[in-house]
Amino acid sequence: MKEASNRPGRKPTREVLPVTRTLDRGLSVLQILAKAPGLSLSELSRELDLSPSTVSRLLATLSERGFVAQENGTFKIGLGAFEVGLAFSKHMRIDQVAGPIVQRLVHEIGDTVSLCILEGKEVIYVDQYEGRGTARTVMRIGSRQPLYCTAAGKVMLAWLWEERVRDLLGDGALVRYTEHTLTTTDQVLHELENVRKRGYATDLQELENGVCCVAAPIRGRSGEVIGAISASAIELRMTSDRIAFLGPELAQVANDISHRLGWRSPDQGNRGHSEFNDIFSD
């Protein structure tokens, strides 16, 4: 029978994996809370058909990990569950929405362009489109790099609270990769002020000698920075004039991607129809 089930044209039998009962119950708690603004212990017990003592133990574990929050005697979805859902959104939607836009941008500017997200205490490169010509720079997809010495990483840090930035960078001196690397948290914080003012970040040979990058923030529906679009080129190509050109261009493209992800900028209703809206319109 096993041989017959695997014949061409027949769908192989799916292996049934054992279910961990406690984990299954915990996930059921999250699924129920995701559909309600808040439930009491007794209400959750009835929904799950479990004793209050069992549900209380599940809630204690989920609360300890930040997946459930308690407020005024009721339980609701916590920040931990939101962060997990956001991680899925970062990996999937940015690639899907930004891909066609980035391809057209690369055709226009000729530089290598990458899409990045924050994961843990590093920036991770989730997609990349190589520029044309011989003066190309390539960062392997899936590679992780420090936040403080990459343009994309600075974009991830710039709109976080100072306490969160210090937590991500840690205590003590930062690793020096080149003579241009910022090696103290205070230096990075000062640089982040400039990033917020400009609307884009730069890496001027701070991670690798001879390579420069410019990056702009991609925002999610609620306005939080969930990713970055980064253009990189060799140092001889990345002149100050080119940076002054690329920064606003990337910021505009990043805004377009953000709008497609559901973000609405405060002044969106008053903006004119820009050249980039023409270039990247569907």
mmCIF file of C-alpha atoms in Angstrom:
data_model
loop_
_atom_site.group_PDB
_atom_site.id
_atom_site.type_symbol
_atom_site.label_atom_id
_atom_site.label_comp_id
_atom_site.label_asym_id
_atom_site.label_seq_id
_atom_site.Cartn_x
_atom_site.Cartn_y
_atom_site.Cartn_z
ATOM 1 C CA MET A 1 0.000 0.000 0.000
ATOM 2 C CA LYS A 2 2.853 2.401 0.765
ATOM 3 C CA GLU A 3 4.301 1.886 -2.697
ATOM 4 C CA ALA A 4 0.924 2.538 -4.324
ATOM 5 C CA SER A 5 0.432 5.767 -2.345
ATOM 6 C CA ASN A 6 3.647 7.217 -3.825
ATOM 7 C CA ARG A 7 2.953 6.379 -7.486
ATOM 8 C CA PRO A 8 3.123 9.284 -9.992
ATOM 9 C CA GLY A 9 -0.121 11.211 -9.986
ATOM 10 C CA ARG A 10 -0.910 10.260 -6.388
ATOM 11 C CA LYS A 11 -0.321 12.699 -3.539
ATOM 12 C CA PRO A 12 2.096 11.192 -0.967
ATOM 13 C CA THR A 13 0.596 10.446 2.422
ATOM 14 C CA ARG A 14 1.304 13.316 4.815
ATOM 15 C CA GLU A 15 3.239 12.345 7.920
ATOM 16 C CA VAL A 16 1.262 13.089 11.079
ATOM 17 C CA LEU A 17 3.512 14.613 13.747
ATOM 18 C CA PRO A 18 2.730 14.330 17.470
ATOM 19 C CA VAL A 19 1.075 17.354 19.099
ATOM 20 C CA THR A 20 2.408 18.792 22.350
ATOM 21 C CA ARG A 21 -0.736 19.295 24.404
ATOM 22 C CA THR A 22 0.471 22.182 26.559
ATOM 23 C CA LEU A 23 1.834 24.096 23.573
ATOM 24 C CA ASP A 24 -1.365 23.426 21.643
ATOM 25 C CA ARG A 25 -3.413 24.842 24.514
ATOM 26 C CA GLY A 26 -1.173 27.905 24.742
ATOM 27 C CA LEU A 27 -1.601 28.611 21.041
ATOM 28 C CA SER A 28 -5.358 28.228 21.466
ATOM 29 C CA VAL A 29 -5.238 30.938 24.137
ATOM 30 C CA LEU A 30 -3.495 33.287 21.686
ATOM 31 C CA GLN A 31 -5.955 32.511 18.889
ATOM 32 C CA ILE A 32 -8.916 33.295 21.151
ATOM 33 C CA LEU A 33 -7.381 36.507 22.510
ATOM 34 C CA ALA A 34 -6.563 37.627 18.969
ATOM 35 C CA LYS A 35 -10.301 37.804 18.260
ATOM 36 C CA ALA A 36 -11.300 39.658 21.452
ATOM 37 C CA PRO A 37 -10.310 43.001 23.031
ATOM 38 C CA GLY A 38 -9.830 41.287 26.385
ATOM 39 C CA LEU A 39 -11.181 38.301 28.322
ATOM 40 C CA SER A 40 -11.271 37.367 31.991
ATOM 41 C CA LEU A 41 -9.880 34.124 33.358
ATOM 42 C CA SER A 42 -13.361 32.629 33.689
ATOM 43 C CA GLU A 43 -14.288 33.644 30.141
ATOM 44 C CA LEU A 44 -11.117 32.051 28.769
ATOM 45 C CA SER A 45 -11.801 28.902 30.763
ATOM 46 C CA ARG A 46 -15.237 28.585 29.199
ATOM 47 C CA GLU A 47 -13.914 29.256 25.697
ATOM 48 C CA LEU A 48 -11.183 26.625 26.084
ATOM 49 C CA ASP A 49 -13.285 24.203 28.114
ATOM 50 C CA LEU A 50 -10.450 23.961 30.631
ATOM 51 C CA SER A 51 -10.302 24.489 34.381
ATOM 52 C CA PRO A 52 -9.368 27.990 35.635
ATOM 53 C CA SER A 53 -6.239 26.585 37.305
ATOM 54 C CA THR A 54 -4.992 25.102 34.010
ATOM 55 C CA VAL A 55 -5.702 28.305 32.078
ATOM 56 C CA SER A 56 -4.043 30.348 34.826
ATOM 57 C CA ARG A 57 -0.813 28.367 34.393
ATOM 58 C CA LEU A 58 -0.921 28.863 30.632
ATOM 59 C CA LEU A 59 -1.474 32.607 31.067
ATOM 60 C CA ALA A 60 1.398 32.866 33.551
ATOM 61 C CA THR A 61 3.840 31.377 31.037
ATOM 62 C CA LEU A 62 2.542 33.451 28.126
ATOM 63 C CA SER A 63 2.646 36.614 30.245
ATOM 64 C CA GLU A 64 6.222 35.894 31.330
ATOM 65 C CA ARG A 65 7.274 35.722 27.657
ATOM 66 C CA GLY A 66 5.305 38.849 26.746
ATOM 67 C CA PHE A 67 2.746 37.085 24.550
ATOM 68 C CA VAL A 68 -0.142 37.989 26.866
ATOM 69 C CA ALA A 69 -0.740 41.209 28.814
ATOM 70 C CA GLN A 70 -3.063 41.675 31.803
ATOM 71 C CA GLU A 71 -5.035 44.863 32.318
ATOM 72 C CA ASN A 72 -7.889 45.571 34.764
ATOM 73 C CA GLY A 73 -8.538 41.906 35.398
ATOM 74 C CA THR A 74 -8.658 40.922 31.740
ATOM 75 C CA PHE A 75 -6.112 39.333 29.435
ATOM 76 C CA LYS A 76 -5.216 40.456 25.918
ATOM 77 C CA ILE A 77 -2.595 39.901 23.234
ATOM 78 C CA GLY A 78 0.842 41.151 24.331
ATOM 79 C CA LEU A 79 3.755 42.782 22.567
ATOM 80 C CA GLY A 80 5.553 39.461 22.075
ATOM 81 C CA ALA A 81 2.769 38.154 19.843
ATOM 82 C CA PHE A 82 2.780 41.415 17.890
ATOM 83 C CA GLU A 83 6.541 41.153 17.309
ATOM 84 C CA VAL A 84 6.199 37.602 15.971
ATOM 85 C CA GLY A 85 3.459 38.690 13.587
ATOM 86 C CA LEU A 86 5.518 41.708 12.555
ATOM 87 C CA ALA A 87 8.493 39.471 11.762
ATOM 88 C CA PHE A 88 6.326 37.519 9.314
ATOM 89 C CA SER A 89 5.146 40.784 7.770
ATOM 90 C CA LYS A 90 8.704 42.027 7.384
ATOM 91 C CA HIS A 91 9.941 38.912 5.619
ATOM 92 C CA MET A 92 6.984 38.416 3.328
ATOM 93 C CA ARG A 93 5.341 41.689 2.444
ATOM 94 C CA ILE A 94 8.429 43.874 1.941
ATOM 95 C CA ASP A 95 9.828 41.438 -0.630
ATOM 96 C CA GLN A 96 6.513 41.075 -2.424
ATOM 97 C CA VAL A 97 5.623 44.769 -2.534
ATOM 98 C CA ALA A 98 9.070 46.271 -3.053
ATOM 99 C CA GLY A 99 10.498 43.882 -5.639
ATOM 100 C CA PRO A 100 9.105 45.453 -8.842
ATOM 101 C CA ILE A 101 9.734 48.970 -7.530
ATOM 102 C CA VAL A 102 13.358 48.212 -6.629
ATOM 103 C CA GLN A 103 14.038 46.598 -9.999
ATOM 104 C CA ARG A 104 12.973 49.767 -11.749
ATOM 105 C CA LEU A 105 15.021 51.886 -9.352
ATOM 106 C CA VAL A 106 18.159 49.844 -10.089
ATOM 107 C CA HIS A 107 17.562 50.363 -13.792
ATOM 108 C CA GLU A 108 17.367 54.120 -13.197
ATOM 109 C CA ILE A 109 20.396 54.596 -10.892
ATOM 110 C CA GLY A 110 22.678 51.676 -11.849
ATOM 111 C CA ASP A 111 23.755 50.925 -8.253
ATOM 112 C CA THR A 112 23.166 47.716 -6.300
ATOM 113 C CA VAL A 113 20.047 48.040 -4.127
ATOM 114 C CA SER A 114 19.215 45.874 -1.103
ATOM 115 C CA LEU A 115 16.168 45.378 1.103
ATOM 116 C CA CYS A 116 16.923 44.926 4.793
ATOM 117 C CA ILE A 117 15.150 44.330 8.093
ATOM 118 C CA LEU A 118 16.111 44.428 11.760
ATOM 119 C CA GLU A 119 16.464 41.004 13.333
ATOM 120 C CA GLY A 120 17.740 40.747 16.889
ATOM 121 C CA LYS A 121 20.653 43.142 17.206
ATOM 122 C CA GLU A 122 21.698 42.993 13.543
ATOM 123 C CA VAL A 123 20.502 44.097 10.138
ATOM 124 C CA ILE A 124 19.733 41.235 7.786
ATOM 125 C CA TYR A 125 19.711 41.514 3.976
ATOM 126 C CA VAL A 126 16.541 39.839 2.682
ATOM 127 C CA ASP A 127 16.699 40.743 -1.018
ATOM 128 C CA GLN A 128 19.099 42.383 -3.450
ATOM 129 C CA TYR A 129 19.216 43.634 -7.037
ATOM 130 C CA GLU A 130 22.637 44.099 -8.618
ATOM 131 C CA GLY A 131 23.543 47.273 -10.455
ATOM 132 C CA ARG A 132 24.896 47.296 -13.955
ATOM 133 C CA GLY A 133 28.498 47.691 -15.018
ATOM 134 C CA THR A 134 31.728 46.637 -13.327
ATOM 135 C CA ALA A 135 31.532 48.976 -10.316
ATOM 136 C CA ARG A 136 29.131 46.738 -8.385
ATOM 137 C CA THR A 137 28.937 45.832 -4.722
ATOM 138 C CA VAL A 138 27.182 42.712 -3.515
ATOM 139 C CA MET A 139 26.038 41.759 0.012
ATOM 140 C CA ARG A 140 24.953 38.124 0.238
ATOM 141 C CA ILE A 141 21.211 37.640 0.849
ATOM 142 C CA GLY A 142 20.689 36.416 4.400
ATOM 143 C CA SER A 143 23.926 37.944 5.656
ATOM 144 C CA ARG A 144 23.835 39.826 8.950
ATOM 145 C CA GLN A 145 25.737 43.007 9.669
ATOM 146 C CA PRO A 146 26.106 45.384 12.632
ATOM 147 C CA LEU A 147 23.539 48.153 13.051
ATOM 148 C CA TYR A 148 25.859 51.041 13.869
ATOM 149 C CA CYS A 149 28.179 50.901 10.852
ATOM 150 C CA THR A 150 25.726 50.205 8.023
ATOM 151 C CA ALA A 151 23.374 52.715 6.432
ATOM 152 C CA ALA A 152 20.462 50.286 6.704
ATOM 153 C CA GLY A 153 21.264 49.609 10.346
ATOM 154 C CA LYS A 154 21.365 53.304 11.196
ATOM 155 C CA VAL A 155 17.944 53.688 9.593
ATOM 156 C CA MET A 156 16.643 50.918 11.872
ATOM 157 C CA LEU A 157 18.048 52.688 14.935
ATOM 158 C CA ALA A 158 17.229 56.298 14.110
ATOM 159 C CA TRP A 159 13.552 56.266 15.071
ATOM 160 C CA LEU A 160 13.919 54.163 18.242
ATOM 161 C CA TRP A 161 14.036 55.529 21.774
ATOM 162 C CA GLU A 162 17.559 56.266 23.012
ATOM 163 C CA GLU A 163 17.238 53.579 25.719
ATOM 164 C CA ARG A 164 16.398 50.991 23.075
ATOM 165 C CA VAL A 165 19.363 52.073 20.939
ATOM 166 C CA ARG A 166 21.711 51.708 23.903
ATOM 167 C CA ASP A 167 20.248 48.285 24.658
ATOM 168 C CA LEU A 168 20.808 47.116 21.077
ATOM 169 C CA LEU A 169 24.379 48.431 20.902
ATOM 170 C CA GLY A 170 25.373 47.137 24.345
ATOM 171 C CA ASP A 171 27.939 48.460 26.777
ATOM 172 C CA GLY A 172 31.519 49.423 26.042
ATOM 173 C CA ALA A 173 33.338 50.254 22.829
ATOM 174 C CA LEU A 174 31.900 49.160 19.504
ATOM 175 C CA VAL A 175 33.935 46.946 17.194
ATOM 176 C CA ARG A 176 36.055 48.964 14.737
ATOM 177 C CA TYR A 177 35.863 47.579 11.185
ATOM 178 C CA THR A 178 37.701 50.416 9.417
ATOM 179 C CA GLU A 179 39.283 53.710 10.390
ATOM 180 C CA HIS A 180 35.920 55.351 9.623
ATOM 181 C CA THR A 181 33.832 53.209 12.023
ATOM 182 C CA LEU A 182 32.019 54.966 14.859
ATOM 183 C CA THR A 183 33.166 53.217 18.031
ATOM 184 C CA THR A 184 31.066 54.770 20.822
ATOM 185 C CA THR A 185 27.336 54.794 21.406
ATOM 186 C CA ASP A 186 27.379 58.577 21.887
ATOM 187 C CA GLN A 187 28.921 59.018 18.421
ATOM 188 C CA VAL A 188 26.213 56.800 16.953
ATOM 189 C CA LEU A 189 23.438 58.712 18.755
ATOM 190 C CA HIS A 190 24.760 61.973 17.330
ATOM 191 C CA GLU A 191 24.815 60.443 13.851
ATOM 192 C CA LEU A 192 21.236 59.235 14.288
ATOM 193 C CA GLU A 193 20.134 62.830 14.869
ATOM 194 C CA ASN A 194 21.499 63.651 11.415
ATOM 195 C CA VAL A 195 19.702 60.651 9.942
ATOM 196 C CA ARG A 196 16.364 61.873 11.294
ATOM 197 C CA LYS A 197 16.986 65.386 9.964
ATOM 198 C CA ARG A 198 17.946 64.186 6.465
ATOM 199 C CA GLY A 199 15.503 61.323 6.231
ATOM 200 C CA TYR A 200 18.232 58.916 5.107
ATOM 201 C CA ALA A 201 21.455 57.374 6.437
ATOM 202 C CA THR A 202 24.948 56.870 5.050
ATOM 203 C CA ASP A 203 27.773 54.393 5.543
ATOM 204 C CA LEU A 204 30.976 56.021 4.351
ATOM 205 C CA GLN A 205 33.414 53.091 4.376
ATOM 206 C CA GLU A 206 32.433 52.336 7.979
ATOM 207 C CA LEU A 207 31.951 48.586 7.493
ATOM 208 C CA GLU A 208 34.247 47.914 4.550
ATOM 209 C CA ASN A 209 36.979 50.017 3.011
ATOM 210 C CA GLY A 210 36.123 51.237 -0.464
ATOM 211 C CA VAL A 211 32.357 50.648 -0.121
ATOM 212 C CA CYS A 212 29.722 53.309 0.668
ATOM 213 C CA CYS A 213 25.961 53.018 1.139
ATOM 214 C CA VAL A 214 22.883 55.217 1.419
ATOM 215 C CA ALA A 215 19.638 53.934 2.979
ATOM 216 C CA ALA A 216 16.111 55.166 3.714
ATOM 217 C CA PRO A 217 13.421 53.798 6.053
ATOM 218 C CA ILE A 218 10.488 51.622 5.025
ATOM 219 C CA ARG A 219 7.532 51.988 7.396
ATOM 220 C CA GLY A 220 4.688 49.694 8.334
ATOM 221 C CA ARG A 221 1.008 50.522 8.639
ATOM 222 C CA SER A 222 1.369 52.197 12.040
ATOM 223 C CA GLY A 223 4.428 54.222 11.031
ATOM 224 C CA GLU A 224 7.123 52.109 12.690
ATOM 225 C CA VAL A 225 10.311 51.487 10.699
ATOM 226 C CA ILE A 226 10.129 47.836 9.607
ATOM 227 C CA GLY A 227 12.863 47.810 6.988
ATOM 228 C CA ALA A 228 15.251 49.788 4.824
ATOM 229 C CA ILE A 229 16.145 50.206 1.180
ATOM 230 C CA SER A 230 19.885 50.631 0.676
ATOM 231 C CA ALA A 231 21.976 51.546 -2.372
ATOM 232 C CA SER A 232 25.678 50.699 -2.377
ATOM 233 C CA ALA A 233 28.602 51.562 -4.611
ATOM 234 C CA ILE A 234 32.377 51.811 -4.535
ATOM 235 C CA GLU A 235 33.807 54.856 -2.777
ATOM 236 C CA LEU A 236 34.982 56.528 -6.015
ATOM 237 C CA ARG A 237 31.429 56.492 -7.378
ATOM 238 C CA MET A 238 29.725 57.580 -4.143
ATOM 239 C CA THR A 239 30.693 61.254 -4.223
ATOM 240 C CA SER A 240 29.042 63.868 -2.001
ATOM 241 C CA ASP A 241 26.979 65.062 -4.973
ATOM 242 C CA ARG A 242 25.787 61.522 -5.679
ATOM 243 C CA ILE A 243 24.870 61.003 -2.022
ATOM 244 C CA ALA A 244 22.887 64.254 -2.106
ATOM 245 C CA PHE A 245 21.060 62.868 -5.154
ATOM 246 C CA LEU A 246 20.544 59.293 -3.909
ATOM 247 C CA GLY A 247 19.350 60.154 -0.394
ATOM 248 C CA PRO A 248 16.130 61.951 -1.394
ATOM 249 C CA GLU A 249 15.549 59.498 -4.271
ATOM 250 C CA LEU A 250 15.725 56.505 -1.928
ATOM 251 C CA ALA A 251 13.555 58.296 0.644
ATOM 252 C CA GLN A 252 10.875 58.849 -1.992
ATOM 253 C CA VAL A 253 10.987 55.240 -3.151
ATOM 254 C CA ALA A 254 10.931 54.037 0.470
ATOM 255 C CA ASN A 255 7.838 56.186 1.064
ATOM 256 C CA ASP A 256 6.170 54.665 -1.991
ATOM 257 C CA ILE A 257 6.864 51.152 -0.676
ATOM 258 C CA SER A 258 5.622 52.195 2.779
ATOM 259 C CA HIS A 259 2.373 53.543 1.338
ATOM 260 C CA ARG A 260 1.806 50.242 -0.462
ATOM 261 C CA LEU A 261 2.328 48.477 2.876
ATOM 262 C CA GLY A 262 -0.446 50.571 4.398
ATOM 263 C CA TRP A 263 1.385 53.571 5.870
ATOM 264 C CA ARG A 264 -0.098 57.016 5.387
ATOM 265 C CA SER A 265 2.291 59.916 5.936
ATOM 266 C CA PRO A 266 0.885 62.997 7.733
ATOM 267 C CA ASP A 267 1.204 65.169 4.631
ATOM 268 C CA GLN A 268 0.187 62.542 2.080
ATOM 269 C CA GLY A 269 -3.078 64.272 1.326
ATOM 270 C CA ASN A 270 -1.256 67.488 0.429
ATOM 271 C CA ARG A 271 1.525 66.022 -1.712
ATOM 272 C CA GLY A 272 1.670 66.711 -5.395
ATOM 273 C CA HIS A 273 2.113 63.999 -7.982
ATOM 274 C CA SER A 274 5.863 63.417 -7.918
ATOM 275 C CA GLU A 275 8.132 62.168 -10.655
ATOM 276 C CA PHE A 276 8.646 58.922 -8.735
ATOM 277 C CA ASN A 277 4.927 58.348 -8.498
ATOM 278 C CA ASP A 278 4.897 58.531 -12.289
ATOM 279 C CA ILE A 279 7.878 56.188 -12.660
ATOM 280 C CA PHE A 280 6.631 53.577 -10.200
ATOM 281 C CA SER A 281 2.887 53.747 -10.789
ATOM 282 C CA ASP A 282 1.152 50.483 -11.496
#
